[in-house]
Coordinates of C-alpha atoms in Angstrom, one line a residue:
M277 CA 0.0 0.0 0.0
A278 CA 1.4 3.4 -1.0
K279 CA 2.3 5.8 1.8
T280 CA 0.3 9.0 1.8
L281 CA 3.1 11.2 3.2
E282 CA 6.8 11.0 3.9
A283 CA 8.9 13.8 5.4
H284 CA 12.7 13.5 5.8
D285 CA 15.5 15.9 6.7
K286 CA 18.0 15.3 3.9
L287 CA 21.5 16.6 3.4
I288 CA 22.1 18.4 0.1
R289 CA 24.5 15.7 -1.1
E290 CA 21.8 13.1 -0.4
I291 CA 19.3 15.0 -2.5
F292 CA 21.5 15.9 -5.4
E293 CA 23.6 12.7 -5.8
G294 CA 20.9 10.4 -7.1
S295 CA 18.1 9.9 -4.7
Y296 CA 15.8 12.4 -6.5
Q297 CA 15.4 13.5 -10.1
F298 CA 13.4 16.7 -9.8
E299 CA 11.0 17.8 -12.6
I300 CA 9.3 21.2 -12.6
P301 CA 5.8 20.5 -14.0
D302 CA 4.3 22.7 -16.7
Y303 CA 1.6 24.1 -14.4
Q304 CA 4.2 25.8 -12.2
R305 CA 4.9 29.5 -12.6
P306 CA 8.1 30.6 -14.2
Y307 CA 11.3 30.8 -12.1
A308 CA 10.9 34.2 -10.4
W309 CA 13.6 34.7 -7.7
T310 CA 15.3 38.0 -8.1
T311 CA 18.9 38.9 -7.4
E312 CA 17.8 40.1 -3.9
Q313 CA 16.6 36.6 -3.0
A314 CA 19.5 34.8 -4.6
G315 CA 22.0 37.2 -3.0
E316 CA 20.4 36.7 0.4
L317 CA 20.7 32.9 0.1
F318 CA 24.4 33.2 -0.8
D319 CA 25.2 35.7 2.0
D320 CA 23.3 33.5 4.5
L321 CA 25.3 30.5 3.5
I322 CA 28.6 32.4 3.9
S323 CA 27.6 34.0 7.2
T324 CA 26.4 30.7 8.7
M325 CA 29.4 28.8 7.5
K326 CA 31.8 31.2 9.2
D327 CA 29.8 31.3 12.4
I328 CA 29.8 27.5 12.6
N329 CA 33.5 27.3 11.9
L330 CA 34.3 29.9 14.6
S331 CA 32.2 28.1 17.2
G332 CA 33.6 24.7 16.3
T333 CA 30.1 23.1 16.3
S334 CA 28.7 20.7 13.7
T335 CA 25.3 22.2 13.5
Q336 CA 23.4 21.7 10.2
Y337 CA 22.0 24.7 8.3
F338 CA 18.4 24.3 7.4
L339 CA 17.5 25.6 3.9
G340 CA 13.8 25.1 4.1
S341 CA 11.4 22.5 2.7
V342 CA 10.3 21.1 -0.7
V343 CA 7.0 19.4 -1.4
L344 CA 7.1 16.6 -4.0
I345 CA 4.8 14.1 -5.8
K346 CA 6.9 10.9 -5.7
N347 CA 6.3 7.2 -5.3
D348 CA 8.6 4.9 -3.3
R349 CA 10.1 3.1 -6.3
E350 CA 11.9 5.7 -8.4
P351 CA 13.8 9.0 -8.0
K352 CA 11.5 10.9 -10.4
S353 CA 9.9 13.7 -8.3
S354 CA 7.4 16.3 -9.4
V355 CA 8.1 19.6 -7.6
V356 CA 4.9 21.2 -6.1
D357 CA 6.8 23.7 -3.9
G358 CA 10.5 24.5 -3.9
Q359 CA 11.1 25.3 -7.5
Q360 CA 12.8 28.6 -6.7
R361 CA 15.1 27.2 -4.1
L362 CA 16.1 24.1 -6.0
S363 CA 16.8 26.1 -9.2
T364 CA 18.9 28.6 -7.4
L365 CA 20.9 25.9 -5.7
T366 CA 21.5 24.4 -9.1
I367 CA 22.8 27.7 -10.4
L368 CA 25.1 28.0 -7.4
F369 CA 26.5 24.5 -8.1
A370 CA 27.2 25.5 -11.7
V371 CA 29.0 28.7 -10.5
L372 CA 31.1 26.8 -8.0
R373 CA 32.1 24.3 -10.7
E374 CA 33.2 27.3 -12.9
V375 CA 35.4 28.9 -10.2
M376 CA 36.7 25.6 -8.7
P377 CA 38.1 23.7 -11.7
H378 CA 39.9 21.2 -9.4
A379 CA 36.5 20.1 -8.0
A380 CA 34.6 20.3 -11.2
D381 CA 34.0 16.5 -11.5
D382 CA 32.6 16.3 -8.0
I383 CA 30.3 19.3 -8.4
T384 CA 29.1 18.0 -11.8
D385 CA 27.7 15.0 -10.0
F386 CA 25.3 17.5 -8.3
L387 CA 24.1 18.7 -11.7
Y388 CA 23.8 15.5 -13.6
K389 CA 24.8 11.8 -13.6
K390 CA 27.1 11.4 -16.6
G391 CA 25.9 8.9 -19.1
K392 CA 28.4 6.4 -20.7
A393 CA 28.4 7.7 -24.3
S394 CA 30.1 4.5 -25.5
L395 CA 27.0 2.6 -24.3
G396 CA 24.6 5.1 -25.8
E397 CA 23.6 6.6 -22.4
N398 CA 22.5 10.2 -21.9
N399 CA 23.2 12.4 -18.9
E400 CA 20.6 12.2 -16.2
Y401 CA 20.0 15.7 -14.9
R402 CA 19.2 16.2 -11.3
L403 CA 16.7 19.0 -12.0
I404 CA 14.6 19.4 -15.2
A405 CA 13.2 22.9 -15.5
R406 CA 9.7 23.6 -16.9
E407 CA 9.4 22.2 -20.5
E408 CA 9.7 25.7 -22.1
D409 CA 12.9 26.4 -20.1
A410 CA 14.4 22.9 -19.9
D411 CA 16.7 23.1 -22.9
F412 CA 17.9 26.6 -22.0
F413 CA 18.6 25.7 -18.4
R414 CA 20.4 22.6 -19.4
A415 CA 22.6 24.3 -22.0
N416 CA 23.4 27.5 -20.1
I417 CA 23.6 26.3 -16.5
Q418 CA 23.9 22.5 -16.1
E419 CA 26.3 21.8 -19.0
S420 CA 30.0 22.6 -18.5
G421 CA 30.9 26.1 -19.7
G422 CA 27.3 27.1 -20.0
I423 CA 27.2 29.8 -17.4
M424 CA 30.0 31.9 -19.0
Q425 CA 28.1 31.6 -22.2
L426 CA 25.0 32.9 -20.4
I427 CA 26.8 35.7 -18.5
N428 CA 28.4 37.0 -21.6
S429 CA 25.3 36.7 -23.7
T430 CA 23.8 39.9 -25.1
N431 CA 20.5 38.3 -26.2
K432 CA 17.3 39.9 -25.0
L433 CA 15.8 37.5 -22.4
E434 CA 12.5 37.6 -20.6
D435 CA 10.8 36.0 -17.6
S436 CA 12.6 32.8 -16.3
R437 CA 15.6 33.1 -18.6
L438 CA 16.3 36.7 -17.6
R439 CA 16.2 35.7 -13.9
Y440 CA 18.5 32.8 -14.7
R441 CA 21.1 35.2 -16.2
E442 CA 20.7 37.9 -13.5
N443 CA 21.2 35.4 -10.7
T444 CA 24.0 33.5 -12.4
T445 CA 25.9 36.7 -12.9
L446 CA 25.3 37.8 -9.3
L447 CA 26.4 34.5 -7.8
F448 CA 29.4 34.3 -10.1
E449 CA 30.6 37.8 -9.0
K450 CA 30.1 36.9 -5.3
A451 CA 31.9 33.6 -5.7
K452 CA 34.9 35.2 -7.5
K453 CA 35.5 37.5 -4.5
L454 CA 36.0 34.5 -2.2
S455 CA 39.4 33.1 -1.4
S456 CA 40.3 29.6 -2.5
D457 CA 40.0 28.4 1.1
D458 CA 36.6 30.0 1.5
L459 CA 35.4 28.5 -1.8
N460 CA 36.5 25.0 -0.7
A461 CA 34.9 25.5 2.7
L462 CA 31.6 26.7 1.1
W463 CA 31.5 23.7 -1.2
K464 CA 32.0 21.3 1.7
F465 CA 29.6 23.1 3.9
L466 CA 26.9 23.2 1.2
A467 CA 27.2 19.5 0.5
N468 CA 27.7 18.1 3.9
D469 CA 26.2 20.5 6.5
C470 CA 23.1 22.0 4.7
S471 CA 19.8 20.2 4.6
L472 CA 16.2 20.4 3.2
V473 CA 13.1 18.8 4.6
V474 CA 11.8 16.8 1.7
I475 CA 8.0 16.1 1.9
S476 CA 6.7 13.6 -0.6
T477 CA 3.2 12.4 -1.3
P478 CA 1.8 10.3 -4.1
D479 CA -0.9 12.7 -5.5
L480 CA -1.2 16.3 -6.4
E481 CA -4.1 17.3 -4.3
A482 CA -2.5 16.0 -1.1
A483 CA 0.7 17.7 -2.0
Y484 CA -1.2 21.0 -2.5
R485 CA -2.8 20.7 0.9
I486 CA 0.6 20.3 2.5
F487 CA 2.0 23.2 0.5
S488 CA -0.9 25.4 1.6
V489 CA -0.1 24.8 5.2
L490 CA 3.6 25.3 4.9
N491 CA 3.5 28.3 2.6
N492 CA 0.8 30.9 3.3
R493 CA 2.3 33.3 0.7
G494 CA 0.3 31.6 -2.1
L495 CA 2.9 32.8 -4.7
D496 CA 3.8 29.5 -6.3
L497 CA 0.8 27.3 -6.7
A498 CA -3.0 27.9 -6.7
P499 CA -6.1 25.8 -7.2
I500 CA -6.1 26.7 -11.0
D501 CA -2.6 25.1 -11.2
I502 CA -3.9 21.8 -9.8
I503 CA -6.9 21.9 -12.2
K504 CA -4.5 22.6 -15.0
A505 CA -2.4 19.6 -14.1
Q506 CA -5.4 17.4 -14.0
V507 CA -6.9 18.5 -17.3
L508 CA -3.5 18.5 -19.2
G509 CA -2.8 15.0 -17.6
H510 CA -6.1 13.7 -19.0
I511 CA -5.3 15.2 -22.4
R512 CA -1.8 13.7 -22.4
T513 CA -3.3 10.3 -21.6
S514 CA -6.1 10.4 -24.1
K515 CA -4.6 12.5 -27.0
G516 CA -0.9 12.2 -26.5
E517 CA 2.0 14.4 -25.6
S518 CA 1.8 16.7 -28.6
S519 CA -1.8 17.6 -27.9
S520 CA -1.0 18.2 -24.3
K521 CA 1.7 20.7 -25.2
I522 CA -0.7 22.5 -27.6
Y523 CA -3.3 22.9 -24.8
A524 CA -0.7 23.8 -22.3
K525 CA 0.3 26.7 -24.5
E526 CA -3.3 27.8 -25.0
W527 CA -4.0 27.6 -21.3
S528 CA -0.9 29.8 -20.6
R529 CA -2.1 32.3 -23.3
I530 CA -5.5 32.6 -21.7
E531 CA -4.1 33.0 -18.2
S532 CA -1.6 35.6 -19.4
S533 CA -4.3 37.6 -21.2
L534 CA -6.6 37.7 -18.2
G535 CA -4.0 37.9 -15.5
R536 CA -3.6 35.3 -12.8
D537 CA -6.0 36.7 -10.3
A538 CA -8.8 37.2 -12.8
F539 CA -8.2 33.7 -14.3
G540 CA -8.5 32.2 -10.8
E541 CA -11.8 34.1 -10.3
L542 CA -13.1 32.7 -13.6
F543 CA -12.8 29.1 -12.3
G544 CA -14.9 30.0 -9.3
H545 CA -17.5 31.4 -11.7
I546 CA -17.4 28.3 -13.9
R547 CA -17.9 26.1 -10.9
S548 CA -20.9 28.1 -9.9
I549 CA -22.4 27.8 -13.4
Y550 CA -22.3 24.0 -13.2
A551 CA -22.8 23.4 -9.4
K552 CA -25.5 26.0 -8.9
Q553 CA -25.0 26.0 -5.2
K554 CA -22.7 27.4 -2.5
Q555 CA -19.1 26.1 -2.5
R556 CA -18.8 23.7 0.4
A557 CA -15.4 22.0 -0.4
T558 CA -12.2 23.2 -2.0
L559 CA -12.4 24.7 -5.5
V560 CA -10.2 21.9 -6.8
K561 CA -12.6 19.2 -5.5
E562 CA -15.8 20.9 -6.6
F563 CA -14.5 21.8 -10.0
Q564 CA -13.5 18.3 -10.6
E565 CA -16.8 16.9 -9.3
H566 CA -19.2 19.3 -11.1
V567 CA -17.2 20.2 -14.2
T568 CA -14.1 18.2 -15.1
K569 CA -15.7 14.7 -14.6
Q570 CA -18.6 15.7 -16.8
M571 CA -16.6 16.7 -19.8
I572 CA -14.0 15.6 -22.3
P573 CA -10.8 17.5 -21.3
T574 CA -10.3 19.1 -24.7
D575 CA -14.0 20.2 -24.8
L576 CA -13.5 21.7 -21.4
V577 CA -10.7 24.0 -22.7
D578 CA -12.3 24.7 -26.1
D579 CA -16.0 25.1 -25.2
V580 CA -15.9 26.3 -21.6
I581 CA -12.6 27.9 -20.4
K582 CA -11.7 29.6 -23.6
P583 CA -15.1 31.3 -24.5
Y584 CA -15.9 32.1 -20.8
A585 CA -12.4 33.7 -20.4
E586 CA -13.0 35.9 -23.4
I587 CA -16.4 36.9 -22.1
W588 CA -15.1 37.4 -18.5
E589 CA -12.4 39.8 -19.9
F590 CA -14.9 42.3 -21.3
I591 CA -17.5 41.8 -18.6
R592 CA -15.0 42.8 -15.8
S593 CA -13.7 45.7 -17.8
A594 CA -17.1 46.8 -19.3
E595 CA -15.5 46.8 -22.8
F596 CA -18.0 44.7 -24.8
E597 CA -17.6 45.4 -28.6
A598 CA -20.5 45.3 -31.1
T599 CA -21.9 47.4 -33.9
E600 CA -25.1 48.1 -31.9
N601 CA -25.9 48.6 -28.2
A602 CA -22.3 48.3 -27.0
E603 CA -22.4 51.6 -25.1
I604 CA -25.6 50.7 -23.3
I605 CA -24.4 47.2 -22.4
N606 CA -21.1 48.5 -21.1
E607 CA -22.8 51.2 -19.0
H608 CA -24.8 48.5 -17.2
L609 CA -21.7 46.3 -16.8
S610 CA -19.8 49.1 -15.3
W611 CA -22.4 49.6 -12.6
L612 CA -22.6 45.8 -12.0
N613 CA -18.9 45.9 -11.4
R614 CA -19.2 48.5 -8.6
V615 CA -21.2 46.0 -6.4
D616 CA -19.1 44.4 -3.7
F617 CA -20.1 40.9 -4.6
K618 CA -19.7 39.0 -7.9
D619 CA -22.5 36.4 -7.6
W620 CA -24.1 38.0 -10.7
V621 CA -21.2 37.0 -12.9
P622 CA -22.0 33.3 -13.6
P623 CA -25.5 34.0 -15.1
A624 CA -24.0 36.9 -17.1
L625 CA -21.3 34.6 -18.5
V626 CA -24.0 32.1 -19.6
Y627 CA -26.2 34.7 -21.1
F628 CA -23.4 36.3 -23.1
K629 CA -22.2 33.0 -24.3
R630 CA -25.6 32.0 -25.6
F631 CA -26.7 35.4 -27.0
R632 CA -23.5 37.3 -27.7
H633 CA -24.6 38.4 -31.2
K634 CA -28.1 39.4 -30.2
T635 CA -27.2 42.8 -28.7
K636 CA -30.8 44.0 -28.3
L637 CA -31.4 41.0 -26.0
L638 CA -28.1 41.6 -24.2
A639 CA -29.0 45.3 -23.5
K640 CA -32.3 44.3 -22.0
F641 CA -30.7 41.5 -20.0
V642 CA -27.9 43.6 -18.4
A643 CA -30.4 46.4 -17.5
L644 CA -32.6 43.9 -15.7
L645 CA -29.6 42.2 -14.1
E646 CA -28.4 45.6 -12.8
R647 CA -31.8 46.1 -11.2
L648 CA -31.9 42.7 -9.6
T649 CA -28.3 43.0 -8.4
Y650 CA -28.9 46.4 -6.8
F651 CA -32.1 45.2 -5.2
L652 CA -30.1 42.4 -3.5
L653 CA -27.4 44.9 -2.6
V654 CA -29.9 47.4 -1.1
T655 CA -32.0 44.9 0.7
K656 CA -28.8 43.3 2.1
A657 CA -29.6 39.8 0.9
G658 CA -27.3 37.2 2.5
I659 CA -24.9 35.2 0.4
N660 CA -27.1 32.0 0.5
E661 CA -30.1 33.9 -0.8
R662 CA -28.0 35.6 -3.5
I663 CA -26.5 32.3 -4.6
E664 CA -29.9 30.7 -4.9
V665 CA -31.3 33.6 -6.9
Y666 CA -28.5 33.7 -9.4
A667 CA -28.4 29.8 -9.6
N668 CA -32.1 29.9 -10.5
L669 CA -31.4 32.7 -13.0
T670 CA -28.6 30.5 -14.6
K671 CA -31.0 27.6 -14.9
E672 CA -33.6 29.8 -16.6
I673 CA -31.1 31.2 -19.0
E674 CA -30.0 27.7 -20.0
S675 CA -33.6 26.8 -20.7
I676 CA -34.4 29.7 -23.0
N677 CA -35.2 28.9 -26.6
F678 CA -32.2 30.3 -28.5
D679 CA -34.4 31.5 -31.4
S680 CA -36.7 33.5 -29.2
E681 CA -36.4 37.3 -29.5
E682 CA -38.8 38.0 -26.6
S683 CA -37.5 35.7 -23.9
T684 CA -39.0 36.7 -20.6
I685 CA -36.8 35.7 -17.6
Q686 CA -39.0 35.4 -14.5
V687 CA -36.1 35.6 -12.0
L688 CA -35.3 39.1 -13.3
D689 CA -38.8 40.4 -12.7
L690 CA -39.4 42.1 -9.4
T691 CA -42.7 41.6 -7.7
N692 CA -44.7 44.5 -6.4
K693 CA -43.6 43.6 -2.9
Q694 CA -40.0 43.6 -3.9
K695 CA -40.3 46.9 -5.7
L696 CA -41.9 48.5 -2.6
E697 CA -39.1 47.1 -0.4
F698 CA -36.5 48.4 -2.8
V699 CA -38.0 51.9 -2.8
S700 CA -38.4 51.9 1.0
K701 CA -34.7 51.1 1.5
L702 CA -33.7 53.8 -1.0
D703 CA -35.8 56.3 0.9
D704 CA -34.3 55.3 4.2
D705 CA -31.0 56.0 6.0
I706 CA -28.6 54.7 3.4
Y707 CA -25.4 56.1 4.9
R708 CA -25.5 54.1 8.2
R709 CA -27.6 51.1 7.1
L710 CA -26.1 50.5 3.7
P711 CA -22.3 51.1 4.0
K712 CA -21.5 48.7 1.2
A713 CA -24.1 50.3 -1.2
R714 CA -24.1 54.0 -0.4
M715 CA -21.3 55.1 -2.7
A716 CA -22.5 53.0 -5.6
L717 CA -26.0 54.4 -5.2
I718 CA -24.9 58.1 -5.0
L719 CA -22.7 57.7 -8.1
R720 CA -25.4 55.8 -10.0
L721 CA -27.8 58.7 -9.2
E722 CA -25.1 61.2 -10.3
S723 CA -24.7 59.3 -13.6
L724 CA -28.5 59.6 -14.3
I725 CA -28.8 63.4 -13.7
R726 CA -25.8 64.6 -15.6
A727 CA -25.8 65.3 -19.3
P728 CA -25.5 62.3 -21.7
G729 CA -21.9 61.6 -22.6
V730 CA -20.3 63.5 -19.7
Q731 CA -17.7 61.2 -18.1
L732 CA -18.4 60.3 -14.5
Q733 CA -15.5 60.6 -12.1
N734 CA -15.0 58.5 -9.1
A735 CA -15.7 60.1 -5.7
L736 CA -13.2 60.1 -2.9
S737 CA -15.9 60.4 -0.2
L738 CA -19.4 61.2 0.6
E739 CA -20.2 64.4 2.4
H740 CA -23.2 65.2 4.6
V741 CA -24.4 68.7 3.7
L742 CA -26.3 68.9 7.0
P743 CA -23.4 67.8 9.3
Q744 CA -23.6 64.7 11.5
A745 CA -22.7 66.7 14.6
P746 CA -23.6 70.4 14.2
T747 CA -22.7 72.8 17.0
L748 CA -25.7 74.1 19.1
D749 CA -25.1 77.7 18.0
S750 CA -25.0 76.9 14.3
I751 CA -27.5 77.8 11.5
W752 CA -28.1 74.0 11.2
V753 CA -29.8 73.8 14.6
Q754 CA -31.9 76.8 13.7
W755 CA -33.1 75.1 10.5
F756 CA -33.4 71.7 12.3
P757 CA -34.3 72.5 15.9
N758 CA -35.9 69.1 16.4
E759 CA -33.1 66.6 17.0
E760 CA -35.1 63.6 15.9
E761 CA -36.0 65.3 12.6
R762 CA -32.4 66.3 12.1
D763 CA -31.2 62.8 12.6
T764 CA -33.9 61.5 10.2
W765 CA -32.5 63.7 7.4
T766 CA -28.7 63.5 8.1
H767 CA -28.0 60.2 6.5
R768 CA -30.6 60.0 3.6
L769 CA -30.0 60.3 -0.1
A770 CA -31.0 64.0 -0.3
N771 CA -28.3 65.1 2.2
L772 CA -25.4 63.2 0.7
V773 CA -23.1 64.5 -2.0
P774 CA -19.9 63.1 -3.6
L775 CA -16.6 64.9 -3.1
D776 CA -13.6 64.5 -5.4
R777 CA -10.0 64.5 -4.2
S778 CA -9.5 68.2 -4.7
K779 CA -12.3 69.2 -2.2
N780 CA -11.7 69.7 1.5
S781 CA -14.0 67.5 3.5
S782 CA -12.8 69.1 6.7
A783 CA -15.5 71.7 6.0
S784 CA -18.1 69.3 7.3
N785 CA -19.2 71.3 10.3
Y786 CA -19.1 74.7 8.7
D787 CA -22.3 76.8 8.4
F788 CA -24.0 76.5 5.1
A789 CA -22.6 79.6 3.4
K790 CA -19.0 78.8 4.4
K791 CA -19.4 75.2 3.5
K792 CA -20.5 76.1 0.0
D793 CA -17.4 78.2 -0.4
A794 CA -15.3 75.2 0.7
Y795 CA -16.8 73.1 -2.0
F796 CA -16.7 75.7 -4.8
K797 CA -13.4 77.7 -4.3
G798 CA -12.6 80.1 -7.1
K799 CA -13.3 80.1 -10.8
G800 CA -13.0 76.8 -12.6
T801 CA -12.6 74.7 -9.5
A802 CA -16.3 73.8 -8.9
S803 CA -17.0 70.2 -8.1
P804 CA -17.4 67.9 -11.1
F805 CA -20.5 66.3 -9.5
V806 CA -23.9 67.7 -10.4
L807 CA -25.3 66.5 -7.1
T808 CA -22.7 68.6 -5.3
Q809 CA -23.1 71.6 -7.6
E810 CA -26.8 71.7 -6.9
V811 CA -26.1 72.6 -3.3
R812 CA -24.5 75.8 -4.3
S813 CA -27.7 77.1 -5.9
E814 CA -29.7 76.7 -2.7
P815 CA -29.9 79.7 -0.3
E816 CA -30.9 77.5 2.6
W817 CA -30.8 73.8 3.5
T818 CA -34.0 73.2 5.3
P819 CA -36.3 70.1 6.1
E820 CA -38.7 71.3 3.3
L821 CA -35.9 71.5 0.8
L822 CA -34.6 68.1 1.7
A823 CA -38.1 66.5 1.5
N824 CA -38.6 67.8 -2.0
R825 CA -35.0 66.8 -3.0
Q826 CA -35.5 63.3 -1.6
I827 CA -38.7 62.8 -3.6
R828 CA -37.0 63.9 -6.7
L829 CA -33.8 61.8 -6.3
V830 CA -35.6 58.6 -5.2
G831 CA -37.9 59.2 -8.1
I832 CA -35.0 59.2 -10.6
L833 CA -33.8 55.8 -9.3
K834 CA -37.4 54.5 -9.3
A835 CA -37.8 55.5 -13.0
H836 CA -34.3 54.1 -13.9
W837 CA -35.0 50.7 -12.4
N838 CA -38.7 50.7 -13.3
L839 CA -39.8 50.3 -9.7
I840 CA -43.3 51.6 -10.4
V841 CA -45.8 49.2 -8.7
M842 CA -48.3 47.8 -11.2
P843 CA -52.0 47.4 -10.2
E844 CA -52.8 43.9 -9.2
K845 CA -55.2 43.3 -12.2
A846 CA -52.4 44.5 -14.6
V847 CA -50.0 42.1 -12.9
E848 CA -52.5 39.2 -13.4
S849 CA -53.1 40.0 -17.1
A850 CA -49.3 40.4 -17.7
S851 CA -48.7 36.9 -16.2

């Protein structure tokens, strides 16, 4: 029976003299250590070596841990965590071989086992870099004479290869400054007195769990890398090595185009599309259960990941392109992106994938999706309720007749009760009760009252025109002598205005006339926000003014989101 986990403290010479043949799998990120990290490793080795020599102790120097996928029977080891450290140690071995010609044969054993050419044997390299870097790493670092070729090269290099050259050059310069005695001492210390904890497990998911516990930085491996390994492994098994390479390149292209964080988010959205329920286990496990197991691997890449990645890119940036309705669609997408949750994305992905070329339907859909999403935001729907609503929406979208031009989606319709609740929340204390919604609501309102085509700027803060804590001798208390009435108006829509970065919010407690001057100092420096400019035209800021302003502003949002309550008979006939 295969062991699930082994962990051993191993000397460097035990690791690099044949017990392990490390392979960096394709799903790993490029080699990324900078000269700062490589230099720190070298300096630590020298400092520790000298301290140990001075003290006369035989203490081992711990270099960290590596996590591998490895069985008991062979040295082949897939590196889950430790690529950066193992690669940098290999570069250091190559540097020492170059500056210590008398020990070149011994050091070469740490780089590769020499094959007997007369018997047709090839060298067996102790570390095999990612496939796209393996030949370069072998020729320029592991092979004799390679590092001088790399250091002296004037070729333009990028990513891993640039890091290889920079770190090789740095370590070579540092090693050259050491005396012959110090070089010999370093080589012996590195081989005999330095160790790594080698953790090996037979499968990728178990290795990832160990990695996650040991390394909370999350820089090297993420759930999408495990999914990638599984999918490409299935393609390699079913379609062969060449197909696996083609799909690996396509996968990397998509990830690079979206960016790693957005690509990772996409897999969560795809899981939601297929699972239609709250995530209860790891993304890796649920993606495999609800998505990977149900599909041919090549179809998963071609028909799911690739098209959804393209759609996700323009949804998140609100940059949909079409000959008609693109501006309207992007307007609604931009306001959806301001919401602090992304549960609306899965049904949006499905709808765009199905009806991407029917822009009239898309415009109607995103308008209704914005309304539903802001209803859930303003009514503070919990995550479970939101997931259920959007899951039902996804189901309904999937069932729509593709040829229908008048497809009514029931989940997007708000009932009279929901409309009344929505309006009630908008007409209430939005500042204190809706901290996650208030800025989005004010800016949405601002966008609706300004002239068409005028660009909306982001606000730095929201300002209460009637201050939250006016002094007793101020004009505010004269206008609002009743404390309860004053509190009623302070945090509502009518009393809130957006401020940009150039305005001084420290004017919050000024009297009205002085406060207006603080917002509108000098010619050409008026606030870019219409809501804020409107304050300037008012001679007083009274309860009567706020009541009228509140009715007008709430009415604008009611009209935009079509929150007019229909008579019951009209509702029945419409259904």
